[in-house]
Structure formats: C-alpha cells, structure tokens
Amino acid sequence: MADTSSKASDNAHASHGHGRTGLLGLAVGAIGVVFGDIGTSPLYTLKEAFSPHYGLTANHDTVLGILSLVFWALMIVVTLKYVTIIMRADNEGEGGIMALMALAQRTLPRNSRSAYAVGILGIFGASLFFGDGVITPAITTLSAIEGITIVAPKLHTWIVPITLAVLVLLFGTQRYGTQRVGRVFGPVMLVWFVSLAAIGVMNIRHNPEVFHAINPWWGMQFFMTHGTHAIFILGAVVLAVTGGEALYADMGHFGARPIRHAWYWFVLPALMLNYMGQGSLLLLDPAMARNPFYLGVPDWARIPMIGLATAAAVIASQAVITGAYSVARQAMQLGYIPRMRIQHTSKDTIGQIYIPWINWILMLAVIALVLMFRSSTALASAYGVSVSGTMLIDTLLLFLVARAMWPKARRWVLPLCILFGIIDTAFLVANGVKFLDGAWFPVVLAIVVFTVLRTWRRGRTLLYDEIVKDGIHIDTFLPGLMLAPPTRVPGTAIFLTGQSGIIPHALLHNLKHNKVLHETNVFLTVETLNVPTAPKDKRLKMEPIGDDFYRVTVRFGFMETPDVPLALMRSCDAGGGIPFDPMDTTYFASRENVVAGRHRGMPIWRDRLFAFMHRNAAPATGFFRIPGNRLVELGAQVEI
C-alpha cells in the first residue's frame, strides 16, 4: 500500500505542473529550496557539541562517538523516517504537518474526540513550526557571518550589526517574490554542497579513521562512557537533522522522487563528508573545536566561503519564510487564523505568495532573537525544541495514518514508528533541559501561537452558534416573504453566508432599508475541504429553493487561493446552473461586530482577543477575491 501511495504522490505532482520537467531539473530545484535548512547545519552542529556548555573533551573516542550519533541521526530520522517512509503519506500530493493532520483526521470518525485530539496535535505542531521559522534565519545567518572572526578577530563587534542588516534586507525584499531570485537558488546550493564535500575530503585525508564512526558501536560506547549525561548531548546532535521536516513539507512543490534522489545521491553524502572532515580536524587538533567548520577551510578560501555560507544561510531562511507563508495560508483556509491579505508574487505559479502580516511579525521576532542571544552558540540552546517537538508529532500522526491506510506496510512501519517515537522523545528531553538557557523562547512562542489559533477557531464556533441561534431559517422565512413580495429589480444578488439554511443578515438589512429584492437571489457558502485541491465534481453545488432563490456551495482545498467569482463563471462556462453576469451581479456581505460577553463560552480575555482579531481580519470578500465595485457590506453586532 505504501508503494502505491508513493506512486500516487509522484503522479499527483506531475499533474501539478511537473510532468514536463525532468527529474534532474526538479532535483536541482529541490536542492535550492528544500535542503537549505539542513544543508547549513554543518556551520554549527559540531561546534555546539564541543562547546563548554556540554563539557566534552575532543578526544579520540568522544569525537568518533559524536560523529556516529550524527551519522545515525541523519540515517534514521531523515533518510528512513522522512525521506523513505513519511513522504509516502501524501495528502493528494501535498506534505507538511497540516496536510498530515488532515489525512490522519480522515481516518477517524468525524467530530469524534480522537479527531479533535489529532487536530490539537496538528495545530500545536504548526505552532512549533512557526518557532522554527523564527530561529532558523537567526542562527544560520549568525553562524555564517561569525566566520569573519576567523579571518579578522577584531571585527567581532560587527557580527550582530551585519547579521541584522542581512536579515532586514531579506525580509524587506519578500514583497518582490522569489521567482527571479529562486532561479539562482539551485546553482548556489549546488556550489555550497560541492564545497562542503570538497572541504570534507580535503580534511579527511589527515585522519581517515573517522570513517569508523559509521559503526554504531561508537555511538553506543559514547552512551556507556558518559551515562545519563550522554542524553543531554543529543541536544546538539539534533541540530544535524533540523530541516528534515522541510523535506516533507515542500513535497508538493517538487514531488517525492526528486527530493529522494537529491538526498540519497548528493545532499547526504556531501553533509557526511563535511562532518567527517570536521571530525578529522578535531582528532588532529582538539583546539579547533571553537569553529571546526571555518578552521577546516584553507586560508585563501575563507573569505569566499563566508560569502557562500551567507548566501546559503539566506536561502535556508528564505525556504523557512516561504514555508511559513504556506502554513499560514493553510491555517486560514482551515479556519485557524484570521484572514490576512495575500499577495501573489508570480503570474505563473500560484504557490508563490507573500503575506505582509506574517512577514513583519517574523522579522520583528527574528531581530529580537538576534539581539537577545547575539551568537549562534547561545542560540543553539534555543534551537531544537521546536524541531524535536514537530518531529514527535509527525511520528504520532504517521502511526495513525499507517495503521488505518497501509494494511500491508503497517506490519513494519508501526514498529519503526515506536523506534522513531523513542528517538524523538530523547531529542525533546535533551532540548527540554536547556529550557532556562534559551529553550523557553520557542516553547513560549509556540504556546502564544497555539493560543491564538485555538482562540480564533473556538471564537468562530461561538460566533456561528450565536448567529444560528438568533437567525431565521430559510424554509420558514421565504414562504412568508413571498406572500407579499417586495418590488423585484433586475440583476443577481449574491448573499455571502457561513451558515447554510439561515437567512443572512445582509438580506434582512437590504429588505429593511432598500425594500427591494433582486430577480435572482443566491445564498452563497464557501467551504474548505481537508484535501489540498477540491475535485472538479465537488467544486460547486447549486440547489434551487423556489421563486428564483438558490442555495450555492463553493468548495476549495486548503492549498488553494479562493476565487469565488472565477468559480461561479466557470460553472457558467460548463453549462447549467445560474447565468452569472459579472456586470449585473451584486455581492452582499455581513460584517459582524463582535462584543465580548462575560460567562459565555470562553474566558473574557479570550473573548476580547477574538474580538480584536475579528476586527483586524481581512474581509472575507477580499479573501474570496470579490471585486469591491460589486460589493455592498452591511454591519451586525454579535455578543459571544
């Protein structure tokens, strides 16, 4: 079953526009986007492992033990878990924790407690992802620019200002889109990984014995030698696998096969050669532990390498920022965060988007993080908690999907999920002990984001219940209205409503103030499905309810950008239904003014938080791409 799912995933990607693009081209594109985060881990992983924080001495057995743990972490967590297994759990060709959550919920009874618990898990995982989106740009850029202290130690005080300048420039140019810059991402990262491999090979020749670290015995011996203290070292080892979740999250852009081939045959060998080269240097001179990456670069190449590392850090940051936009759009579609203005930065690729609110919030958080920690070593203490937490949630969701949807493969996948869970838990514990040293930041950030997401979701439910409770049912209202019908005017009126079966407030206000009724009246509800793209046969449903009134439901997938007028026009082009003339159609929408009420549904502070978010949310009409010159908005006050 797993193999079938994998093939279906690849076919799905072909239909997403990759069918004519060669496997090599997609693999190069994936190298430029998908592997940026994990590809910059050699900048700081071994440096952190031998920092004074852990109290390790870079002797023979310790170096081989750490290298063995890094190698097997990459093999088990990234290669086996994400690349080989979890990428088979595609949701209509899409990946990522939100897609996996929707897939897992599909295996459970609708509206059940188990489905609710899976939703909580997925949303908390998405919250942790935003924490990763803040830390990755900070630590990768800082660790790249810290190389200048190897060339010119007196420039140490310039590290933070240069880092801030690079980050401000990165976030400030997001509104222009990544289409043009993205064309050079692949070649730059190709040069980066080739450089990693070349530097690694050059340093390995000093002490080829480092290849013994491939034997897992050295990792086990490390644990036997250091006892329980060895678990804490996993807080540094996990830095080698940060970015592994991105391989799955970006599967929808490139397909499973290109990502797998790029990882197996290019990225993984380059990373391991560099790690082995750094280990060889440490065996040669333990003092190089202060920065084994840059000290392993020849003197003549250090300045160019700082430039290349900075470019790689920017690309890694870009991938995480773009991922944050995608996750935010999915969360909007699934009803977990308020609607925000989305700008499309490409006429050809719908997935290239820019969300100003997310961009500036991320930028402020990243700048605050750099100013608080001021070095990659200090930041490494904060890094890892969000990554290991997301990986553990991925394992739990994978277990549910494999048990329900992979009857043949689950015999070997489920035992592996137990192994993955043990490793993920060990990583989480190792990073949890660093809570007071900086790990509190991503935890607090994730809790804040989670609270916002759950408050918005719960508030929407309460708002819906209040509208339904005080609303008038269509089946009872229309017959009474048509007993003494108001004047009918030419044209089509479309009333947007989130409550199917209830008369929209906009219609009642229109009748009260204008005392007219259009010839054709449509009650329009927009729904989001738990699949990336809505099937054509489920896109639009029309139901006549008499006297030229219609109930219409338009459905979109959680990866789509809703365009209601376009969906209605396409239904006309397909024949049947209501003839929508854009120049003779008026959209009516209700704009509820939410008032917080005590002892009703949520604590008062959450009511006020929801009311604040509701006031500042982008109007549904703009989110659904309804033209402003064809729109009439009418207000209503609702207490929750």
XYZ file of C-alpha atoms in Angstrom, residues 144-145 147-152 155 192 199 293-294 297-311:
28
model
C 27.664 32.158 8.641
C 28.788 35.693 9.460
C 33.324 33.261 10.147
C 34.723 36.782 9.889
C 36.208 36.359 13.387
C 38.449 33.606 11.998
C 39.747 35.979 9.295
C 39.728 39.192 11.358
C 35.593 42.509 13.647
C 27.552 25.001 -1.487
C 36.422 20.592 2.136
C 33.809 24.401 10.008
C 35.723 27.578 9.128
C 38.692 25.894 5.134
C 42.054 26.901 3.573
C 43.157 30.449 4.377
C 42.798 31.631 0.777
C 39.190 30.368 0.593
C 37.824 31.609 3.912
C 36.534 34.987 2.726
C 34.776 33.488 -0.348
C 33.428 30.747 1.933
C 31.961 33.332 4.309
C 30.153 34.882 1.323
C 28.946 31.477 0.107
C 27.836 30.474 3.627
C 25.927 33.762 3.991
C 24.185 33.109 0.662
